[in-house]
Coordinates of C-alpha atoms and ligand atoms in Angstrom, one line a residue:
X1 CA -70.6 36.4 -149.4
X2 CA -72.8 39.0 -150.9
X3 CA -71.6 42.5 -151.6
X4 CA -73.9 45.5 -152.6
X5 CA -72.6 48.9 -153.3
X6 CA -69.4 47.6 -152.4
X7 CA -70.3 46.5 -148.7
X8 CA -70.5 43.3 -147.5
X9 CA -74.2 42.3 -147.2
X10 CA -74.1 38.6 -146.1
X11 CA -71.7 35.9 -145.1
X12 CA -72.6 32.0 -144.4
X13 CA -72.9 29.4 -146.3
X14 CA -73.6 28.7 -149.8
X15 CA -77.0 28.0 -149.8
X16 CA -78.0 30.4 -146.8
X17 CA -76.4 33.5 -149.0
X18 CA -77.9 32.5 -152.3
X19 CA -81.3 31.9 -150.5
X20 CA -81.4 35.6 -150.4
X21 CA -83.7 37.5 -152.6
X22 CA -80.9 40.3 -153.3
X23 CA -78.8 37.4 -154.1
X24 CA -80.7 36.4 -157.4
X25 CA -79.8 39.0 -159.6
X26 CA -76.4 39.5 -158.5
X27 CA -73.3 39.1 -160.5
X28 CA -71.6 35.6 -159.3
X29 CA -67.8 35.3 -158.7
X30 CA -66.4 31.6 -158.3
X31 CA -63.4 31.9 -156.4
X32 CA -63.4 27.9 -157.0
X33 CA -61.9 27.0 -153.4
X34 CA -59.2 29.5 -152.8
X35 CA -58.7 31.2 -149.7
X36 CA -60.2 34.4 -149.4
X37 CA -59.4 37.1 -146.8
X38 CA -60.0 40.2 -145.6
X39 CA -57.7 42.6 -148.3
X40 CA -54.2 43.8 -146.2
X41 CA -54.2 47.0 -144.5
X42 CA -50.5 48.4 -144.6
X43 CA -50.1 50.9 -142.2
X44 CA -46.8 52.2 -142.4
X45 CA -44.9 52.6 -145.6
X46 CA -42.8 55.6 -147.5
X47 CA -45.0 55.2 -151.1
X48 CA -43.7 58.4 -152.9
X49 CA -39.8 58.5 -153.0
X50 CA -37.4 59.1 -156.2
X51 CA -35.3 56.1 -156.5
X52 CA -34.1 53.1 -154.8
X53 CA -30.7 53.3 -152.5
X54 CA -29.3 50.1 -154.1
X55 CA -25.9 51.5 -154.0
X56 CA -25.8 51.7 -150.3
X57 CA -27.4 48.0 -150.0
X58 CA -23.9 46.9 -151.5
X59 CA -21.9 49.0 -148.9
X60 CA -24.1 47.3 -146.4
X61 CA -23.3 44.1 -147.3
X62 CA -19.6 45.1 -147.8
X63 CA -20.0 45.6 -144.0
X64 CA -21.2 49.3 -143.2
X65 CA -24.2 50.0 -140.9
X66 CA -27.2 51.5 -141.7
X67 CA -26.2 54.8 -139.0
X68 CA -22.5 55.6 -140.5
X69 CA -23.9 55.4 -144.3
X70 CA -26.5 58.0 -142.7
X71 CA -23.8 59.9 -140.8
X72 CA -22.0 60.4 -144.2
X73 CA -25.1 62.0 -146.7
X74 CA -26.6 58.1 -147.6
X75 CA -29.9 56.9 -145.9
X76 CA -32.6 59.5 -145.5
X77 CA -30.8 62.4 -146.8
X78 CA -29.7 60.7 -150.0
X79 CA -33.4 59.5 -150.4
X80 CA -34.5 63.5 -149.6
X81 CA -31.9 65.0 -152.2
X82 CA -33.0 62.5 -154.7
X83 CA -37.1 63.7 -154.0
X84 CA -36.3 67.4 -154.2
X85 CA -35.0 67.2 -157.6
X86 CA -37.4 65.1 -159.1
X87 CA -40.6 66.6 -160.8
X88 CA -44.1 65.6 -159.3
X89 CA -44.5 64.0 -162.4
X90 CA -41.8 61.2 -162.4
X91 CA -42.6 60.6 -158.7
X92 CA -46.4 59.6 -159.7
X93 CA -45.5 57.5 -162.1
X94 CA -43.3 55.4 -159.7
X95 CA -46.0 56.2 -156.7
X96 CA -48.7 54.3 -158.9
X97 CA -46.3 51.5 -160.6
X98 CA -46.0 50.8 -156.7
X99 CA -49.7 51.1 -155.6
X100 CA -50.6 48.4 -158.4
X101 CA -47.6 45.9 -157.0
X102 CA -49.2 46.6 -153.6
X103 CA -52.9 45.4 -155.2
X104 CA -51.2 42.7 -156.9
X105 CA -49.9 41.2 -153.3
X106 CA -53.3 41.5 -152.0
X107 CA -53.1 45.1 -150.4
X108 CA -56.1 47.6 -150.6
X109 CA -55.2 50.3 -148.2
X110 CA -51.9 51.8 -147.5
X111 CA -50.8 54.3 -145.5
X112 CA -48.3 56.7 -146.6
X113 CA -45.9 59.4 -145.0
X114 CA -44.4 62.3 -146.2
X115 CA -41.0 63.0 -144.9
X116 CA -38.5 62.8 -147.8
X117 CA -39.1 66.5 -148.6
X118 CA -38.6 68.0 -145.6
X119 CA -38.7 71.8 -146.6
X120 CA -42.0 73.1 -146.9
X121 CA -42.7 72.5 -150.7
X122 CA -41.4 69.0 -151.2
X123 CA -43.5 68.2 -148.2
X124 CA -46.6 69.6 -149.9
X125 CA -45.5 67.9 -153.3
X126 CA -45.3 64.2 -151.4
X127 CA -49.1 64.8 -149.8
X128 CA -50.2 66.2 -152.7
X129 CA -49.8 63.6 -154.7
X130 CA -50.8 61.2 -152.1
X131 CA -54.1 62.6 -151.8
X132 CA -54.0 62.7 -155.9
X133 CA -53.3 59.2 -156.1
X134 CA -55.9 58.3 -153.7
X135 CA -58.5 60.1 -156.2
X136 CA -57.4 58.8 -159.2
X137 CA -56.3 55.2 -158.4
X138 CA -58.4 52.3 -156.3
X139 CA -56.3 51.9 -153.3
X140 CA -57.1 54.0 -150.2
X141 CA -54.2 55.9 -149.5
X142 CA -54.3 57.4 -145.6
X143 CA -52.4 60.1 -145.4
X144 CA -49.3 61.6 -142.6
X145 CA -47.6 64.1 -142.2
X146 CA -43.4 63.1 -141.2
X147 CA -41.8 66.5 -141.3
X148 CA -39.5 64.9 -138.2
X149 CA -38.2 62.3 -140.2
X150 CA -34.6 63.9 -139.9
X151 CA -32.9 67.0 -139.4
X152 CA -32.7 68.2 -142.8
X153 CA -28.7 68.5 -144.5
X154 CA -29.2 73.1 -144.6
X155 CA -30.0 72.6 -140.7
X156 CA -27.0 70.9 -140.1
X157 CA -23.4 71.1 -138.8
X158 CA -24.6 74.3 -136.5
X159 CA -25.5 75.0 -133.2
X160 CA -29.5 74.6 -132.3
X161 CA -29.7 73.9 -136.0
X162 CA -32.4 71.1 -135.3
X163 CA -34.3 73.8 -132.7
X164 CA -34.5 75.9 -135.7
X165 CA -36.0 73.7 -138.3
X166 CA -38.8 72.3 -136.0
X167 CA -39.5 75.7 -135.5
X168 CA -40.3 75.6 -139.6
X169 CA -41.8 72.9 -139.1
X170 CA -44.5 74.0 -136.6
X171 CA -45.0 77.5 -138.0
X172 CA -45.1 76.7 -141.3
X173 CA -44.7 73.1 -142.7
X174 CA -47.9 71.8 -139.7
X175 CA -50.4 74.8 -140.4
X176 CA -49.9 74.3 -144.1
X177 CA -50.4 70.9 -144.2
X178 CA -53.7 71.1 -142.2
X179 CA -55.4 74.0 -143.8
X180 CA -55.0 72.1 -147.2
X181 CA -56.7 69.1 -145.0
X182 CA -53.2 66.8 -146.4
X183 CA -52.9 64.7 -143.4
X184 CA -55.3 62.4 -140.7
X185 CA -51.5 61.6 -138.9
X186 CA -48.4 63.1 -137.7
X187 CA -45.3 60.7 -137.2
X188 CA -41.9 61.6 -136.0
X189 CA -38.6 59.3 -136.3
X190 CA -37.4 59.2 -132.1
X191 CA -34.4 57.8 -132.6
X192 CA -30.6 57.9 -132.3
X193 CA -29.4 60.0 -135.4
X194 CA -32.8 61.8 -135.7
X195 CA -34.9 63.8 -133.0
X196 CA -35.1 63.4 -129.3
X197 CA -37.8 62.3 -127.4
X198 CA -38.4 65.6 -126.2
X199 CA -37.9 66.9 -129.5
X200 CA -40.6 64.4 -130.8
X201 CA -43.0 65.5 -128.2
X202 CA -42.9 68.8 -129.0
X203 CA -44.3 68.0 -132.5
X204 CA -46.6 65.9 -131.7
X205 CA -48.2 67.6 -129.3
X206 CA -48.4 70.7 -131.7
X207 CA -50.0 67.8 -134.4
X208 CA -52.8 66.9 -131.8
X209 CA -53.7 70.9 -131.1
X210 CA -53.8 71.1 -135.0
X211 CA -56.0 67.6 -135.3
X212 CA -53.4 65.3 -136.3
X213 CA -53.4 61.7 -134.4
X214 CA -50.1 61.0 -133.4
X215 CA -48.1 57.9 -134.2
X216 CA -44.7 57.2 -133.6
X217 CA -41.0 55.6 -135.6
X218 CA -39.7 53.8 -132.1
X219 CA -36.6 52.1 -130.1
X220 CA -35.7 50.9 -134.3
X221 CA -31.5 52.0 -133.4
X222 CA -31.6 52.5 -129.6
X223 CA -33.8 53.0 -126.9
X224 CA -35.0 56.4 -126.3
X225 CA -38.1 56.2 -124.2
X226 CA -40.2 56.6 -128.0
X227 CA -42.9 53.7 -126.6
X228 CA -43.7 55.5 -123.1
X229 CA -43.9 58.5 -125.2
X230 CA -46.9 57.2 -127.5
X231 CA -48.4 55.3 -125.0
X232 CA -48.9 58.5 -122.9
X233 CA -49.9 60.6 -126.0
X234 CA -52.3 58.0 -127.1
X235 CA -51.0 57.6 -130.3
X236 CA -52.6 55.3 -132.6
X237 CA -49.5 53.2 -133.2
X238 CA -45.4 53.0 -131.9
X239 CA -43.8 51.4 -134.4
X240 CA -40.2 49.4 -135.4
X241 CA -40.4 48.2 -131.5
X242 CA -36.8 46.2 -131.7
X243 CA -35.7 47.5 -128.8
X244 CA -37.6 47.9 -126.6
X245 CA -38.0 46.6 -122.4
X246 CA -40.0 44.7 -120.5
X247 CA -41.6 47.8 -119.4
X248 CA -42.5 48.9 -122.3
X249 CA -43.8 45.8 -123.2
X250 CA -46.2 46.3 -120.0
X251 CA -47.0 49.7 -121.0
X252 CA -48.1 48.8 -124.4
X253 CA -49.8 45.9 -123.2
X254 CA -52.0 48.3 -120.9
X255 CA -52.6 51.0 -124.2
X256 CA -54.6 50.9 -127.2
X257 CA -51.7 52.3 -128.9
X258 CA -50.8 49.4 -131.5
X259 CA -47.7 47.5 -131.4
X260 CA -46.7 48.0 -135.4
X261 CA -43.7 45.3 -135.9
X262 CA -41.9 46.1 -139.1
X263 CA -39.5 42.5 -140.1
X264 CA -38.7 43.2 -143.2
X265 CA -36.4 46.2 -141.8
X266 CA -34.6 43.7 -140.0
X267 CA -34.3 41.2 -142.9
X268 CA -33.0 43.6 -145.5
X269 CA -30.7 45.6 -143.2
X270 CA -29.7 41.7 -141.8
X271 CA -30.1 42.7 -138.3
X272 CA -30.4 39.8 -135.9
X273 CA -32.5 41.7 -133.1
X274 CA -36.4 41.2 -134.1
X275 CA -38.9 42.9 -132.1
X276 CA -40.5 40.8 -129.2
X277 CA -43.9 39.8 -130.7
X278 CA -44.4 37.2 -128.5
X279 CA -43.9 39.1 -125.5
X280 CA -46.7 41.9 -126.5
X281 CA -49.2 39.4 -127.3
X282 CA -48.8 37.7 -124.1
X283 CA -48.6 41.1 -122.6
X284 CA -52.5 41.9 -124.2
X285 CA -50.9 44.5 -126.8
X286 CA -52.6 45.3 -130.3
X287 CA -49.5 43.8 -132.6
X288 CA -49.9 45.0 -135.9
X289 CA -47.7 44.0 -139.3
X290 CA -46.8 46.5 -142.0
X291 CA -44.5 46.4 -144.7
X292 CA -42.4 49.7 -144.2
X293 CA -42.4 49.9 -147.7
X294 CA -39.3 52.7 -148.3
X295 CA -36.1 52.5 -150.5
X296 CA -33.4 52.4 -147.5
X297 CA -34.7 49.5 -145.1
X298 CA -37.7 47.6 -146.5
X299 CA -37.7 47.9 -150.1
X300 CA -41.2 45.6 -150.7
X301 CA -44.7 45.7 -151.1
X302 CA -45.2 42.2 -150.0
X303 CA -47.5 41.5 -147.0
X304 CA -47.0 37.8 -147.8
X305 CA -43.3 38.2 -147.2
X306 CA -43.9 40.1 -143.7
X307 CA -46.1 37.2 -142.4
X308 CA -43.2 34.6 -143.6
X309 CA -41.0 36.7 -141.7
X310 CA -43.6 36.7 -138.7
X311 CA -44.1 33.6 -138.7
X312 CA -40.3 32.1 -138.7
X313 CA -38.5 35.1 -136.8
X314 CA -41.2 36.3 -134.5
X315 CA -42.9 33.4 -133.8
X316 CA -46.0 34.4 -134.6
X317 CA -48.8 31.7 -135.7
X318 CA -50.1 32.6 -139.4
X319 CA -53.2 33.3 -138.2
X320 CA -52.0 36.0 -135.5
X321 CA -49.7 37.4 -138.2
X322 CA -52.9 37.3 -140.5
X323 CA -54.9 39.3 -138.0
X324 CA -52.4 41.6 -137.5
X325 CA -51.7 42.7 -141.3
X326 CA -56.0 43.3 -141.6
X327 CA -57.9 44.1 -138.9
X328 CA -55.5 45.4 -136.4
X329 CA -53.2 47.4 -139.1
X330 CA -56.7 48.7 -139.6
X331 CA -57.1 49.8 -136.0
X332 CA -53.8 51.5 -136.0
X333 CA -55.4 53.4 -138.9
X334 CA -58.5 53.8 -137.2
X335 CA -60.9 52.1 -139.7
X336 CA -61.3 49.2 -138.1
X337 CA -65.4 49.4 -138.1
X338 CA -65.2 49.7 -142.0
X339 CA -62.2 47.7 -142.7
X340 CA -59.8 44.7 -141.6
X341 CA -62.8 41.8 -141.6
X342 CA -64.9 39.8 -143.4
X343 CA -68.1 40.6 -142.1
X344 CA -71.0 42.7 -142.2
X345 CA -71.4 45.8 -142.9
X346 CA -68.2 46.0 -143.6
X347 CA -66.7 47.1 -147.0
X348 CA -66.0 44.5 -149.3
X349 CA -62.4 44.4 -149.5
X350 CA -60.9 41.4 -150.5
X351 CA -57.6 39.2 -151.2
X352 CA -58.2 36.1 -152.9
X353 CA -55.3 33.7 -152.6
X354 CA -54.2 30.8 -154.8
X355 CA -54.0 28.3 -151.8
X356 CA -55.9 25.2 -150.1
X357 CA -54.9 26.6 -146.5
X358 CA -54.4 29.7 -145.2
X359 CA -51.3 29.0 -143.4
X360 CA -49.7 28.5 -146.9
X361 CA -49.3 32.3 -147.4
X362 CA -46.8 32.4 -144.9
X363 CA -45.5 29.2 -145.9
X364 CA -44.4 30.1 -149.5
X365 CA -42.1 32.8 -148.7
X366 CA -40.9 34.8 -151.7
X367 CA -43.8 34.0 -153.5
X368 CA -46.6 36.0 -154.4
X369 CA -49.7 33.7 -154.2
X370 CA -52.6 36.4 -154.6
X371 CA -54.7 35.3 -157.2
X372 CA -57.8 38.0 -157.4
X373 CA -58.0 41.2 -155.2
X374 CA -61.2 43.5 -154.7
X375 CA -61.6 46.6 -153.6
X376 CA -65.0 48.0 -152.9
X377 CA -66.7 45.2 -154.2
X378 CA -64.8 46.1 -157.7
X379 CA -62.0 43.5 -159.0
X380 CA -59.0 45.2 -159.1
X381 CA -56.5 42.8 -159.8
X382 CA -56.5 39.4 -161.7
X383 CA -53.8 37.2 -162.1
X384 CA -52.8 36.3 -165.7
Ligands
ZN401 ZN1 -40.9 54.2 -141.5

């Protein structure tokens, strides 16, 4: 492969790339046999948040669900009281210790969502330090706005007290965000315990006025009619998908919405109810993997544990799950003509992996095999 200016140039063989004149003065990387791919897009994941929820993994284990830890202050809340009381400061520092992990398992882009603030300032201290990080750091951060994440705890306990804060959300939290040009996305959690599909419609719609592309947290707890939702607002992705129906399956099967599955939910909350991959790709849907990176349901950065995951509880082949963790997680993003593939023209981002086959990434699970990752055409992690 030959890489100028950080694109991809050339690929073939040996001897066909270094034939090329540009190819004599270039820098030479021996990657000695490793596997190389295409570097992982993850296109869902909470980056900036205050602390891990490690307390409430033990009362999960102990035997309490994910919805009555949430129903008593825990889950999101505890994660948005912990984010409004820490300083922008502390929460770049963690941010970018996490963004480094991410490069270290092969990752050069992740998308990020706001959503732990949810009051107009905390929201603008999460994108702000997004699009900060982005700046100052090598990943490529993409950027959306989650203001419907959950109703927040001051909106609570009264009558139309979720009417009122999307209300602030729409007149003051959307039109903020956009003026300051903070967000490509707007996201909304449809969901039992957070807002209703109407409820989500309503914002989204609002986003796409404002230029935001929808995408959408769906059927995750129950099944609320989130997927026929997306697919009929075009959304770029619907994603979580455990429970969804055969028609729904059909519907996204017919959509160029992308089916973002999200395993490592179900692993760490030890639910038993994986979403249907099979059934979408025989259906002709766009099945994307992500990482959900966050500190209540998915707390990892590793792409090489989602496609273990794939592979043994979705039954997905390594190479679909492969596929769907680069160059359709970069469709969901919509950068698939600059990202998600080795070829031409596009950038040179790149995971270099410390195997003789590429179905041994799955195979290892636990382990982090990434050896060298490049972003731009510029090395950005090494292993020691
Ligand atoms: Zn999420």
């Amino acid at each position: 492969m030959l890489v100028i200016d950080g694109q991809i140039v050339s690929v073939g063989t040996r001897r066909e790339v270094e034939a090329q004149k540009e190819a004599r003065r270039a820098e030479k990387i021996d990657v000695g046999g490793r596997v190389v791919l295409p570097g992982f897009v993850d296109s869902h994941t909470h980056l900036i948040h205050a602390a891990s929820r490690a307390e409430e993994y033990e009362l999960k284990i102990q035997g309490a669900n994910y919805e009555e830890i949430a129903r008593k202050g825990g889950g999101i809340l505890n994660s948005v009281k912990k984010l409004r009381a820490a300083t922008a400061e502390a929460l770049k520092l963690r941010g970018r210790a996490a963004l480094q992990e991410f490069a270290a398992h092969g990752t050069t882009t992740v998308e990020a969502k706001s959503g732990y603030g949810l009051d107009i300032a905390s929201e603008m201290k999460i994108l702000k330090l997004q699009r900060e990080l982005n700046e100052e750091q090598p990943l490529e951060i993409v950027s959306t706005f989650l203001g419907a994440h959950v109703v927040p705890e001051e909106f609570r306990g009264t009558a139309g007290g979720a009417k009122r804060y999307i209300r602030i959300l729409l007149e003051q939290m959307m039109p903020e965000v956009v003026n300051e040009g903070l967000a490509e996305f707007c996201d909304a959690f449809c969901d039992r315990g957070a807002f209703t599909r109407k409820q989500s419609k309503q914002v989204l719609s609002e986003g796409q006025l404002h230029g935001l592309v929808p995408r959408l947290h769906a059927e995750q707890l129950s099944h609320t009619g989130a997927t026929q939702l997306a697919v009929e607002l075009g959304a770029a992705s619907c994603d979580h998908l455990d429970r969804i129906n055969d028609s729904d399956v059909r519907a996204l099967g017919k959509s160029n919405t992308v089916a973002t599955l999200l395993p490592g939910c179900d692993f760490h909350l030890g639910g038993k109810q994986y979403a249907p991959a099979r059934k979408l790709i025989e259906a002709g849907a766009i099945v994307a993997l992500a990482t959900d990176y966050n500190p209540g349901t998915s707390p990892t950065v590793s792409m090489s544990m989602v496609l273990s995951l794939a592979c043994t509880q979705l039954r997905m082949n390594p190479a679909e799950a492969i596929a769907a963790a680069t160059i359709n997680a970069a469709f969901a993003l919509r950068r698939e003509k600059r990202l998600g593939s080795l070829e031409k023209g596009k950038q040179a981002d790149l995971a270099v992996f410390e195997v003789e086959d590429y179905r041994e990434i799955p195979y290892y699970f636990g382990m982090n095999r990434c050896w060298m990752t490049v972003k731009r055409g510029e090395i950005i992690y090494m292993q020691d």
